[in-house]
Structures are given as structure tokens and as C-alpha cells.
Short mmCIF file of C-alpha atoms (C1' of nucleotides) in Angstrom, two decimals:
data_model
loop_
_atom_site.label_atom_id
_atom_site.label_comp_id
_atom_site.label_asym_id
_atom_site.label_seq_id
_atom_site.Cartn_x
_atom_site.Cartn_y
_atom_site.Cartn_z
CA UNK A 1 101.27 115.83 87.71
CA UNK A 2 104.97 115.33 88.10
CA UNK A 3 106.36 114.39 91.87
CA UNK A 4 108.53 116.40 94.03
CA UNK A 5 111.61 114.54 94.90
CA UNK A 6 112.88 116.39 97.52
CA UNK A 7 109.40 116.60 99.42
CA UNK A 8 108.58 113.16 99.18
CA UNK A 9 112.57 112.70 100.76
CA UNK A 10 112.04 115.07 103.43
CA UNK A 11 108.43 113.81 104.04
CA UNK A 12 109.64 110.21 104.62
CA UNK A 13 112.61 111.37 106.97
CA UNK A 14 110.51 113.08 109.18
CA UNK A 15 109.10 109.40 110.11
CA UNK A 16 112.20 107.97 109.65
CA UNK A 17 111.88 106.57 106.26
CA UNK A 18 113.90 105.77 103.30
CA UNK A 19 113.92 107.18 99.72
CA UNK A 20 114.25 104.66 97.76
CA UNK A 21 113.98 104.04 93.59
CA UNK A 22 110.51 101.64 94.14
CA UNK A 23 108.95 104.22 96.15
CA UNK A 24 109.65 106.65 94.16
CA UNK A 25 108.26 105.23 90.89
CA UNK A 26 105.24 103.81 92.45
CA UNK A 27 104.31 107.26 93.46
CA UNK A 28 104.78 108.55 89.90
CA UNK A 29 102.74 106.02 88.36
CA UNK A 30 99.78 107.29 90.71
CA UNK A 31 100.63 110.70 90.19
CA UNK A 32 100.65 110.07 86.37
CA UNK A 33 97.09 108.56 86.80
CA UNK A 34 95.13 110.40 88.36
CA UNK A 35 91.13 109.52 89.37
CA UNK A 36 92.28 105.99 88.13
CA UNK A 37 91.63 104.22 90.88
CA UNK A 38 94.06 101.16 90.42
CA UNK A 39 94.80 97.69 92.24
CA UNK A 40 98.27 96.51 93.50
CA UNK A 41 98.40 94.83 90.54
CA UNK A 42 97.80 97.23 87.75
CA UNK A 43 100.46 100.14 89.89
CA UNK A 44 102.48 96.42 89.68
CA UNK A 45 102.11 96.30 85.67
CA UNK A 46 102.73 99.96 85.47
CA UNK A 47 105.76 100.05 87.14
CA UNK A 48 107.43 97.38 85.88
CA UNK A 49 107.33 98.70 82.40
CA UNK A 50 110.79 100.39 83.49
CA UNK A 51 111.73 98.34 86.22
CA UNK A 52 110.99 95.24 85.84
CA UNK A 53 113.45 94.03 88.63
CA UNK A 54 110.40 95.25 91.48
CA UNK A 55 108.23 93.27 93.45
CA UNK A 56 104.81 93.14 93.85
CA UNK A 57 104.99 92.77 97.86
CA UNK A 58 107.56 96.01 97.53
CA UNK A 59 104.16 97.93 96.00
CA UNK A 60 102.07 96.40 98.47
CA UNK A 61 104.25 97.32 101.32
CA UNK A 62 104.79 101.00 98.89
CA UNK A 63 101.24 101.64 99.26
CA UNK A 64 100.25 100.95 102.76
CA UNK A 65 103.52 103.88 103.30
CA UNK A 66 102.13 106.36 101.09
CA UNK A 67 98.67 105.54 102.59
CA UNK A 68 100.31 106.36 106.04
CA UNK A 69 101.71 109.76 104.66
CA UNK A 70 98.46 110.36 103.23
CA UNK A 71 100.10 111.14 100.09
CA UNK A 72 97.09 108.87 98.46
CA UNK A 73 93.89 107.57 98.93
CA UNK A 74 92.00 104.03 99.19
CA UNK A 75 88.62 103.15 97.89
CA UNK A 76 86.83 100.01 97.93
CA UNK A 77 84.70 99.49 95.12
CA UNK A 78 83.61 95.72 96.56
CA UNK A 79 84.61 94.04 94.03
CA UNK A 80 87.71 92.40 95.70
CA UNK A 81 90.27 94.57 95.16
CA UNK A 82 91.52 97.20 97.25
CA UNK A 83 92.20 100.33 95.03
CA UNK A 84 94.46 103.21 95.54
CA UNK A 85 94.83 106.69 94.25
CA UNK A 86 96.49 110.20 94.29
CA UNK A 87 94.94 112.40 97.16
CA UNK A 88 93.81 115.98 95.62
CA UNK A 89 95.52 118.35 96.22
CA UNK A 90 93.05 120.83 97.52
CA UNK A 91 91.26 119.21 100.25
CA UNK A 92 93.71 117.89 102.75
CA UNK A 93 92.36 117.65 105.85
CA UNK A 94 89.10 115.85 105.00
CA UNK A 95 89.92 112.66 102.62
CA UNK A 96 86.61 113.03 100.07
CA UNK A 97 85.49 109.66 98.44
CA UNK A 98 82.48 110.20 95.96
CA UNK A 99 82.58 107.75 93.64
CA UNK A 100 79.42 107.01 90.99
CA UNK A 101 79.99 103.30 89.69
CA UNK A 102 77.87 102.47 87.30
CA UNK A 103 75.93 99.10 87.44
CA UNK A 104 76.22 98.19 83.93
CA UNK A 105 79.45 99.15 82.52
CA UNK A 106 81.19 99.13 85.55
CA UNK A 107 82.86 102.77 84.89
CA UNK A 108 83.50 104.66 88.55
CA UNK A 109 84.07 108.32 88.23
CA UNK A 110 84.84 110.78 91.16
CA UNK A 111 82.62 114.29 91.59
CA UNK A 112 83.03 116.94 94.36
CA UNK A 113 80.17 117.92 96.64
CA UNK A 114 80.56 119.65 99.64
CA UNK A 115 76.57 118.72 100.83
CA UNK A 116 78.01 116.49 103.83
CA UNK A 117 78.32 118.69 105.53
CA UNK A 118 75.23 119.26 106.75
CA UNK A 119 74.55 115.50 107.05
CA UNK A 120 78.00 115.27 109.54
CA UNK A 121 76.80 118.11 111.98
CA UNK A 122 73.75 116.53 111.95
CA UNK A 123 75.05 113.64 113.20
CA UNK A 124 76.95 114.85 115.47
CA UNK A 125 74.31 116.96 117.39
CA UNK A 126 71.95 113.74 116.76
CA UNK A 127 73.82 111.44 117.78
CA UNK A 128 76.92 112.54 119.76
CA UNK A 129 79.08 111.16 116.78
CA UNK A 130 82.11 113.22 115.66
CA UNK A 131 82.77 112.11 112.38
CA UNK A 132 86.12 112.71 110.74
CA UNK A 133 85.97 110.69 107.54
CA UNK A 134 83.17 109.80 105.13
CA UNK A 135 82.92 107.64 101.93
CA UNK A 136 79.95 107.72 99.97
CA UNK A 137 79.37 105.75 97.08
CA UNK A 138 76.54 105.97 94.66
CA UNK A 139 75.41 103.31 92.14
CA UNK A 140 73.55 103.80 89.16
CA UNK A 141 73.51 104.01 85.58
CA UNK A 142 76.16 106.74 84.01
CA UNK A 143 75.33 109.22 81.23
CA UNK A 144 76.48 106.75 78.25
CA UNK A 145 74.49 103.46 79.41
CA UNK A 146 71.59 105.70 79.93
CA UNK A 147 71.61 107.06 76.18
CA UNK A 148 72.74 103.62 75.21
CA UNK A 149 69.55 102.07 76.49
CA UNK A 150 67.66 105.01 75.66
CA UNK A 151 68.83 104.42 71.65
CA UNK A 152 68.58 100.91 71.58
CA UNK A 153 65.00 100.98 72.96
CA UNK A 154 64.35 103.75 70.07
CA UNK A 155 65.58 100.82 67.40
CA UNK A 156 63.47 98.03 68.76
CA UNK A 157 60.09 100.13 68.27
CA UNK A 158 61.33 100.83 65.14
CA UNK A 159 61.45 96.98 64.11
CA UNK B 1 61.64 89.20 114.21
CA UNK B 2 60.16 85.85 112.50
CA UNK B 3 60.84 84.84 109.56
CA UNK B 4 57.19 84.04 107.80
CA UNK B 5 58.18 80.45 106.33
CA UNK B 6 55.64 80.41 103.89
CA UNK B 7 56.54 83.66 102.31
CA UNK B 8 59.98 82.45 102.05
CA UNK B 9 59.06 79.14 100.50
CA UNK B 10 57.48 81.01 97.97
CA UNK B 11 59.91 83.55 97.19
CA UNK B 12 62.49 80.64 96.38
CA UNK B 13 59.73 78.66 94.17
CA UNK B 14 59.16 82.33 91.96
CA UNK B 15 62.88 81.54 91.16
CA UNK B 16 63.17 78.07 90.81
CA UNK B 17 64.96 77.47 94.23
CA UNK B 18 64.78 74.74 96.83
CA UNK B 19 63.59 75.58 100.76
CA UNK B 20 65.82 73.38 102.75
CA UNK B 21 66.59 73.73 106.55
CA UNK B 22 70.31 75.33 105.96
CA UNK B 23 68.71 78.54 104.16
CA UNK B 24 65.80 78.70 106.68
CA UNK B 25 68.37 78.60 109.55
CA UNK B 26 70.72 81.18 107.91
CA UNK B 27 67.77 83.52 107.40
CA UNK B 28 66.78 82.72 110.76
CA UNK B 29 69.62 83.98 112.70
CA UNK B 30 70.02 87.00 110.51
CA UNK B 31 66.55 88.09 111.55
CA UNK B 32 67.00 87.44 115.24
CA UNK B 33 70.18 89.43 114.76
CA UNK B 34 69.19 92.69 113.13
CA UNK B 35 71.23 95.82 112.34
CA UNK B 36 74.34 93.11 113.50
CA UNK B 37 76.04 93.34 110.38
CA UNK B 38 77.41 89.36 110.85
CA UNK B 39 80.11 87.96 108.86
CA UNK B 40 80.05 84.92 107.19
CA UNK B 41 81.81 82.97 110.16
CA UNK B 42 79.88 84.64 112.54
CA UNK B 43 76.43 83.01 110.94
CA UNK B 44 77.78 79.89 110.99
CA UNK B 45 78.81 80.02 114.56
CA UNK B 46 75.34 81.06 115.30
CA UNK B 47 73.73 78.01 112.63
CA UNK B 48 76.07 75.20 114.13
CA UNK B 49 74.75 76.04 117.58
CA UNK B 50 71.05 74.23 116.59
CA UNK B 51 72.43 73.16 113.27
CA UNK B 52 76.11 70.88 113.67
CA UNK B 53 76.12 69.70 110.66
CA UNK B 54 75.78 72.60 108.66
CA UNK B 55 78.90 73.48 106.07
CA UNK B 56 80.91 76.70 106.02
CA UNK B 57 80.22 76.81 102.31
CA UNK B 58 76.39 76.69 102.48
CA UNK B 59 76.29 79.45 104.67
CA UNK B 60 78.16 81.86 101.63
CA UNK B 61 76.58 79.80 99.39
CA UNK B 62 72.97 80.76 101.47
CA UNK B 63 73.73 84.78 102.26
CA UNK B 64 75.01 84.96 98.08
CA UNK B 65 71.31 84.01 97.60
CA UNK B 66 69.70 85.66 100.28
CA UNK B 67 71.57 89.01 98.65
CA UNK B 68 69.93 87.96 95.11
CA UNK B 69 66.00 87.91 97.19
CA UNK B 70 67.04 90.98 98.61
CA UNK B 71 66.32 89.80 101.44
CA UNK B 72 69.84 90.96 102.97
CA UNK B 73 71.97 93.99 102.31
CA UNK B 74 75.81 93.29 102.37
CA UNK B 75 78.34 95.83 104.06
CA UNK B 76 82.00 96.24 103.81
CA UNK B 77 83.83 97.80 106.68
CA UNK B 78 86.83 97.20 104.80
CA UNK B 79 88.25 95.31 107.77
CA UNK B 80 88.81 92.20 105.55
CA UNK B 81 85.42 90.24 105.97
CA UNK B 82 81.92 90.99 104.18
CA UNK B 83 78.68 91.32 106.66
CA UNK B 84 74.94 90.82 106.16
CA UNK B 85 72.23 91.74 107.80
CA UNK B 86 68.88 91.58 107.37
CA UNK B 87 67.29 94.30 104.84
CA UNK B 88 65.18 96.88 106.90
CA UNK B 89 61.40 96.34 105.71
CA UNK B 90 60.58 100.08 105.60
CA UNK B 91 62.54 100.76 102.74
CA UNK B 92 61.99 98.16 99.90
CA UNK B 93 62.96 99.94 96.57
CA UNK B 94 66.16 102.12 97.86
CA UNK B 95 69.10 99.84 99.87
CA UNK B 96 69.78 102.71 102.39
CA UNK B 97 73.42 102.01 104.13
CA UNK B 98 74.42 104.84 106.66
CA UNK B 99 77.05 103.47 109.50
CA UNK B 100 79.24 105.25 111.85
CA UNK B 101 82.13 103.28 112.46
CA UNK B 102 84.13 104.50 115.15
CA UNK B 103 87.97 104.68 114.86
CA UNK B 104 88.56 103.88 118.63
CA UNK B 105 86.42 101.18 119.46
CA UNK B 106 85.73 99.81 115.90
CA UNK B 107 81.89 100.29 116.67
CA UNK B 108 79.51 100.25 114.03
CA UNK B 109 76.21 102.02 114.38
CA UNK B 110 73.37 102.58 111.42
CA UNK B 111 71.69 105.73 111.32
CA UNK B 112 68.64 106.77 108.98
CA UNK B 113 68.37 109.28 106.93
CA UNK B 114 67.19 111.30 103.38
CA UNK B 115 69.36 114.12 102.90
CA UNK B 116 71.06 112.12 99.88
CA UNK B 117 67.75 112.47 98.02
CA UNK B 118 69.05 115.55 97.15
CA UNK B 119 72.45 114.51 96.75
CA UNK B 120 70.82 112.13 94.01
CA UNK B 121 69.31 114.15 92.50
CA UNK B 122 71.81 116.92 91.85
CA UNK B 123 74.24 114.33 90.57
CA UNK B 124 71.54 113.35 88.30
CA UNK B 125 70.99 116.87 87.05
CA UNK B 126 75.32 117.69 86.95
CA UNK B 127 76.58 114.53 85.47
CA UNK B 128 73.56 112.47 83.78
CA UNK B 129 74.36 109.47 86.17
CA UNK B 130 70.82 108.03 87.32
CA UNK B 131 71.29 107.06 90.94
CA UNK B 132 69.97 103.50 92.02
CA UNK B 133 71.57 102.51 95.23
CA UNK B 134 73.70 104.42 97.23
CA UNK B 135 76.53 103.04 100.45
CA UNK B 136 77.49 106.24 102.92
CA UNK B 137 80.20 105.39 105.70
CA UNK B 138 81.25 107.90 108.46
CA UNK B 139 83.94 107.51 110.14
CA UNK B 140 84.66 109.31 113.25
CA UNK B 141 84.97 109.05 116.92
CA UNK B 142 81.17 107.55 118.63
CA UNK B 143 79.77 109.04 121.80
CA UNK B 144 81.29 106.78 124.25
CA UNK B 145 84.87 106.95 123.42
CA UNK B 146 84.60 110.64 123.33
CA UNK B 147 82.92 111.00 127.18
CA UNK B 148 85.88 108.10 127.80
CA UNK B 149 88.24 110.73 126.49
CA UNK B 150 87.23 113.92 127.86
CA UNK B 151 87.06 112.10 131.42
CA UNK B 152 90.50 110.45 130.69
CA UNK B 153 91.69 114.21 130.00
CA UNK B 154 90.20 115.19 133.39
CA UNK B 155 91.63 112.66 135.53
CA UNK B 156 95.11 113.70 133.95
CA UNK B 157 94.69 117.42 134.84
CA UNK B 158 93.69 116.10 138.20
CA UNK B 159 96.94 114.45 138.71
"C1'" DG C 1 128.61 100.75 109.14
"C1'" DT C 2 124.06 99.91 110.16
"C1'" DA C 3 119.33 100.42 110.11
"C1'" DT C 4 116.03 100.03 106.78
"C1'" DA C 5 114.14 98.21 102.33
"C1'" DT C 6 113.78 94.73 98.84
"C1'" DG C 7 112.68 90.36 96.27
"C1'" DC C 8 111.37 85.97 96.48
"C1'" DA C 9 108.66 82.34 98.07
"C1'" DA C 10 105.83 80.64 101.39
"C1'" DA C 11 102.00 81.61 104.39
"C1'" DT C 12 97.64 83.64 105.43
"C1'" DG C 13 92.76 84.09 105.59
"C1'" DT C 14 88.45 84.74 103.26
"C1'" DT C 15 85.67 83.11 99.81
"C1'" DT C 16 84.67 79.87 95.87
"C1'" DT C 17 84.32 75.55 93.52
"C1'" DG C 18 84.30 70.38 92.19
"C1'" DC C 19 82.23 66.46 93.19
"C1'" DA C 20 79.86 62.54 95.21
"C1'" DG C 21 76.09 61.80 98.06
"C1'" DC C 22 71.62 63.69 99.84
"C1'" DT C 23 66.94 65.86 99.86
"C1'" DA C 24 62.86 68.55 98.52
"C1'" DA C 25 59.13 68.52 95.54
"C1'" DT D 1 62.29 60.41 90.12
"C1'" DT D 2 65.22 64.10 89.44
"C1'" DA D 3 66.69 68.69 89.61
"C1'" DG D 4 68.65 71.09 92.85
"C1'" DC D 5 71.22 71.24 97.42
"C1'" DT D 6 74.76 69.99 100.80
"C1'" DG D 7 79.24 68.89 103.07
"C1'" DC D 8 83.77 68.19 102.56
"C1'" DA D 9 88.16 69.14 100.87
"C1'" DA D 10 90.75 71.38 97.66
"C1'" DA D 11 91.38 75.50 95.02
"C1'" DA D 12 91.45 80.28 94.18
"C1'" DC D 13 92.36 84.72 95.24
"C1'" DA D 14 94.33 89.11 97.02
"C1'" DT D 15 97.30 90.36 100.46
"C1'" DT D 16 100.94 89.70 104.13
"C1'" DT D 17 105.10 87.96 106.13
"C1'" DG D 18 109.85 85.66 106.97
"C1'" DC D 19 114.24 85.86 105.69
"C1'" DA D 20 118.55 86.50 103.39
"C1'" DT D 21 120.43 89.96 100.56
"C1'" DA D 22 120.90 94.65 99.03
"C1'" DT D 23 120.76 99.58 99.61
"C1'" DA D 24 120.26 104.41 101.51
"C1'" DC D 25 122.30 107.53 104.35
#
DNA sequence: GTATATGCAAATGTTTTGCAGCTAA
DNA sequence: TTAGCTGCAAAACATTTGCATATAC
């Protein structure tokens, strides 16, 4: 997913921003990695690869701006980092976090479900709550831990 | 809500631990506080009040152990701090966190409900992942800052 | 030219840890 | 008695901020 230039210019004029190099590359290397879900530090690694002149309070202060132009996301996975990626494309107005993080290997992978829905009008007639924004997270035990456990539990009846 | 001593005293023995007056305390004011979601800090306000002497560090020392008794359920409102509050007694097996947060007011609100059984249970059948816990957050706007709104909206037609 | 952005280092604020003394069992 | 707990202070940690310099426009 490569980055348009002259959008992201025009995009940070319109609040009075700057283009510069840093912000630039830091939105590439979220771009490039999509569903990644990466700390400061690890867009910090990333980017330094080519310019290794950057700072890592210039990404901090990089990401809070693109967070502002909602050019990307932030999910919390509670494990005491604050995490940051690319916003899809499709669904603008409504920022989407599903995440499934699994409890044994630790792997978090994003799906798409559109069942909120019903959950936020509920809600709303319920309790006179407008919601705007949702995160759900679900934790359990992914696909390859499962067959993992599944195998190894095959072996020890086998002994 | 009391805290039934005994049943406490017991849980900690099953595992080895000590009862001692800090972790009663801390227990204490999280029951007399329910659906609060307290921070750290805000527990040991409420401990020193009764209980001076009391450290910062036992009471995150305390609420990490509570969380292992499941006695507690932890929240992140991603406002910097981690809460506890006391685990709702209803629901033993599934950890069930629904809050409304409002964006105006900073609010937070829990709500119950089982529409993401079926949630669960699709992403079971779509992706293989078994579901085990699951953490839902709305954010939105809550009753009162809306009627605040629309009567702020009034007045300023009136004028 | 000037307003804005950067890099560095220092500060911040929450949470954790080391350790000597204390307490429950 | 002794294994486990506490309080204190120091450390650890991610993140933010102050400031002088550099850069975009």
C-alpha cells in the first residue's frame, strides 16, 4: 500500500501542518505494514533503517498527528504499549477495532463483523447512549494453539 | 457488599497465600465500591483513610493478586491508569466488560449484555479462534450530555 | 523570513522491584 | 520458627516536554 504524497501534503495544510521527511516515512512504514499493530518503538526501528538521523519523540509526536488526521488507528492490547496502525480504507466514518489475541501465543489478528450494530441501537434506545466508537476485543485460543494442544494431547495417550 | 472473611482466608490458603489486614482492606473498599472501576491511587486513598500506614506498593502488589483469585476484573480506559473493580458474582466463568465511556464528560457506565454469544461463536465457526474472555468499549456521547446539548442548542436559538 | 518541526536530554507519571524488617500461621 | 508479607525508596518503563537548532513554505 504505497502513500500519496500530495494528499497527505494537502491533508496536513488544511490544519496548518507541515510536510516534512519524518512524517512522511513514518506513514510509509505503517502503510507498508498493515494489520501489524506496532509500538513507537518498533515504527522507531523501522524507520530508522533509512534514516537513522530521526527521533523517537519525532514518531511519538508523528503518531499522535496522524492519529488526529485519522489517517491511522490505536489499539491497546494491555500489555503496556500503546499500538498504532493503518486505518482501512473502507470504513471511514466508524473506526472498527476487532482484535482476537490469543492467550497463549500471544498472536492478535483483526476480523470484520458488522453485528454491532444491533448491540449500539440497542443501547442507545436502552439507555439513551449514542455511541460513536466501539472496541471490542476477544481473547481466546487461535486456530494453531488449538490444533497444537489438540496434537500434543493425541501424543501423550499414545505414550 | 461484605466481604465473607472466612471465604477469603481460604481462598488465599488453596494457593499458599497469607491473609493479612492490607489485602482484607484492599478487598474491602473494592466491594463497598462496586462497578467504580478505582485506580490504583484511588484504593489507596480510600485504604489510608482507616489504614495510614499502608504502602502504595501493597496496594498493586494486593489488586495483581486479587486479579489472579479472580476476585477483580481490571479495565483500561486507556486514559493512562489501570482500574479494578470488584468481579460481578452472577457471572463466574465468562469476565463480561461492557462500558460506555462518554467523550464529553469522561463518564463510564457498565451495561449487561449477551449478544456477543453469538459474536463468539461465529468467530469460532469463521476463524477457528475459541473465545475465552472478551473486553467491549463504546464510546459515544451518555444521556446527560446529550439533554445538556440539545437544551444548550435551544437556549442559543432563543437568543 | 518566520512559523513550525526536529533531536536530544531531561522530566513525567504509573507501576515494579530490592531489601531489611515485620507478621501470620 | 519461618515462609511469606510489608513499607520504603529506588528503579524501570513508556511516553511527554523544554529548548535550541533546523527546516518547510
Amino acid at each position: 500500500m504505497a502513500v500519496d504524497r500530495d494528499r497527505f501534503k494537502s491533508l496536513l495544510k488544511e490544519k496548518g501542518f507541515k510536510m516534512t521527511r519524518q512524517r512522511l516515512v513514518v506513514l510509509e512504514v505503517l502503510a507498508e505494514n498493515p494489520e501489524q499493530h506496532l509500538t513507537a518503538e518498533e515504527i522507531y526501528e523501522r524507520v530508522k533503517v533509512e534514516n537513522p538521523d530521526i527521533g523517537l519523540a519525532t514518531v511519538y509526536r508523528t503518531v499522535q498527528l496522524l492519529l488526529e488526521l485519522e489517517l491511522i488507528d490505536r489499539i491497546n492490547l494491555d500489555d503496556g504499549f500503546i499500538r498504532y496502525e493503518i486505518g482501512s480504507i473502507e470504513e471511514k466514518e466508524h473506526h472498527r477495532y476487532h482484535h482476537l489475541i490469543c492467550m497463549r501465543c500471544g498472536k492478535v489478528s483483526a476480523f470484520q463483523d458488522d453485528m454491532l450494530e444491533a448491540l449500539e441501537s440497542g443501547v442507545r434506545e436502552a439507555l439513551g447512549f449514542q455511541v460513536i466508537d466501539h472496541e471490542v476485543k476477544l481473547y481466546g485460543y487461535c486456530k494453531d494453539c488449538l490444533e497444537k494442544e489438540t496434537n500434543n494431547r493425541l501424543q501423550e495417550e499414545r505414550v
